[in-house]
mmCIF file of C-alpha atoms in Angstrom:
data_model
loop_
_atom_site.group_PDB
_atom_site.id
_atom_site.type_symbol
_atom_site.label_atom_id
_atom_site.label_comp_id
_atom_site.label_asym_id
_atom_site.label_seq_id
_atom_site.Cartn_x
_atom_site.Cartn_y
_atom_site.Cartn_z
ATOM 1 C CA UNK A 26 36.423 -49.415 35.639
ATOM 2 C CA UNK A 27 39.905 -49.860 37.052
ATOM 3 C CA UNK A 28 41.118 -51.485 33.263
ATOM 4 C CA UNK A 29 40.628 -48.401 31.896
ATOM 5 C CA UNK A 30 42.106 -45.916 33.895
ATOM 6 C CA UNK A 31 44.094 -44.542 31.151
ATOM 7 C CA UNK A 32 41.666 -44.171 29.351
ATOM 8 C CA UNK A 33 39.086 -42.449 32.173
ATOM 9 C CA UNK A 34 42.018 -40.041 33.219
ATOM 10 C CA UNK A 35 42.301 -38.857 29.796
ATOM 11 C CA UNK A 36 38.756 -37.997 29.145
ATOM 12 C CA UNK A 37 38.740 -33.989 28.220
ATOM 13 C CA UNK A 38 37.042 -32.274 30.740
ATOM 14 C CA UNK A 39 37.773 -34.766 33.944
ATOM 15 C CA UNK A 40 39.594 -33.516 36.777
ATOM 16 C CA UNK A 41 40.048 -36.247 39.283
ATOM 17 C CA UNK A 42 38.850 -40.051 39.004
ATOM 18 C CA UNK A 43 37.635 -41.058 42.282
ATOM 19 C CA UNK A 44 38.235 -44.340 43.151
ATOM 20 C CA UNK A 45 35.456 -46.281 45.385
ATOM 21 C CA UNK A 46 37.522 -48.349 47.965
ATOM 22 C CA UNK A 47 35.048 -51.091 49.241
ATOM 23 C CA UNK A 48 33.484 -51.299 44.931
ATOM 24 C CA UNK A 49 36.698 -51.799 44.084
ATOM 25 C CA UNK A 50 37.609 -54.329 46.336
ATOM 26 C CA UNK A 51 34.465 -56.377 45.454
ATOM 27 C CA UNK A 52 35.008 -56.394 41.958
ATOM 28 C CA UNK A 53 38.915 -57.320 42.270
ATOM 29 C CA UNK A 54 37.354 -60.541 44.302
ATOM 30 C CA UNK A 55 38.777 -59.086 47.696
ATOM 31 C CA UNK A 56 35.927 -58.031 50.767
ATOM 32 C CA UNK A 57 38.913 -55.445 52.755
ATOM 33 C CA UNK A 58 39.982 -52.618 50.569
ATOM 34 C CA UNK A 59 42.607 -52.859 52.579
ATOM 35 C CA UNK A 60 43.922 -56.103 50.454
ATOM 36 C CA UNK A 61 47.122 -56.505 48.567
ATOM 37 C CA UNK A 62 45.200 -56.393 45.452
ATOM 38 C CA UNK A 63 43.868 -53.374 46.195
ATOM 39 C CA UNK A 64 46.146 -51.491 47.096
ATOM 40 C CA UNK A 65 48.377 -52.244 44.121
ATOM 41 C CA UNK A 66 45.313 -51.798 41.832
ATOM 42 C CA UNK A 67 44.526 -48.263 43.576
ATOM 43 C CA UNK A 68 48.652 -47.340 42.827
ATOM 44 C CA UNK A 69 47.815 -47.952 39.105
ATOM 45 C CA UNK A 70 45.266 -45.967 39.015
ATOM 46 C CA UNK A 71 47.250 -43.000 40.872
ATOM 47 C CA UNK A 72 49.839 -43.450 38.369
ATOM 48 C CA UNK A 73 47.646 -43.600 35.128
ATOM 49 C CA UNK A 74 46.148 -40.222 36.965
ATOM 50 C CA UNK A 75 49.345 -38.630 37.641
ATOM 51 C CA UNK A 76 50.315 -39.363 33.968
ATOM 52 C CA UNK A 77 47.271 -37.625 32.236
ATOM 53 C CA UNK A 78 47.819 -34.798 35.143
ATOM 54 C CA UNK A 79 44.629 -35.758 36.924
ATOM 55 C CA UNK A 80 43.802 -35.832 40.617
ATOM 56 C CA UNK A 81 42.939 -39.525 42.324
ATOM 57 C CA UNK A 82 40.476 -38.932 45.404
ATOM 58 C CA UNK A 83 39.105 -41.342 47.588
ATOM 59 C CA UNK A 84 37.514 -41.676 50.565
ATOM 60 C CA UNK A 85 38.867 -41.875 54.215
ATOM 61 C CA UNK A 86 37.192 -42.077 57.476
ATOM 62 C CA UNK A 87 39.888 -40.455 59.511
ATOM 63 C CA UNK A 88 43.362 -39.112 59.589
ATOM 64 C CA UNK A 89 45.160 -42.228 59.462
ATOM 65 C CA UNK A 90 43.253 -43.494 56.316
ATOM 66 C CA UNK A 91 43.969 -40.098 54.771
ATOM 67 C CA UNK A 92 47.580 -40.784 55.043
ATOM 68 C CA UNK A 93 47.606 -45.049 54.159
ATOM 69 C CA UNK A 94 45.937 -43.467 50.494
ATOM 70 C CA UNK A 95 47.901 -40.560 50.523
ATOM 71 C CA UNK A 96 51.560 -42.688 50.569
ATOM 72 C CA UNK A 97 49.855 -44.941 48.145
ATOM 73 C CA UNK A 98 49.307 -42.097 45.683
ATOM 74 C CA UNK A 99 45.946 -40.386 45.933
ATOM 75 C CA UNK A 100 46.053 -36.666 46.497
ATOM 76 C CA UNK A 101 41.755 -35.689 46.772
ATOM 77 C CA UNK A 102 40.462 -37.198 50.223
ATOM 78 C CA UNK A 103 36.586 -36.934 51.380
ATOM 79 C CA UNK A 104 36.693 -37.665 55.057
ATOM 80 C CA UNK A 105 34.617 -38.609 57.642
#
């Protein structure tokens, strides 16, 4: 899970750590993937990935959502 992001990002052969924002929100006890706790956790995951020279991926419904996540450090997207 998110608490193991440093370890997960350092697994040999991994190029992208893909975050399921809604799944993460629910795991954190939130119903909204835009909740501050989810934002902070995703930012932390992005930092773990950057430290391990990995990309962080997420699903974005549209260009506005893509920009929102990019502003938080996400750098790999599935759009639509």
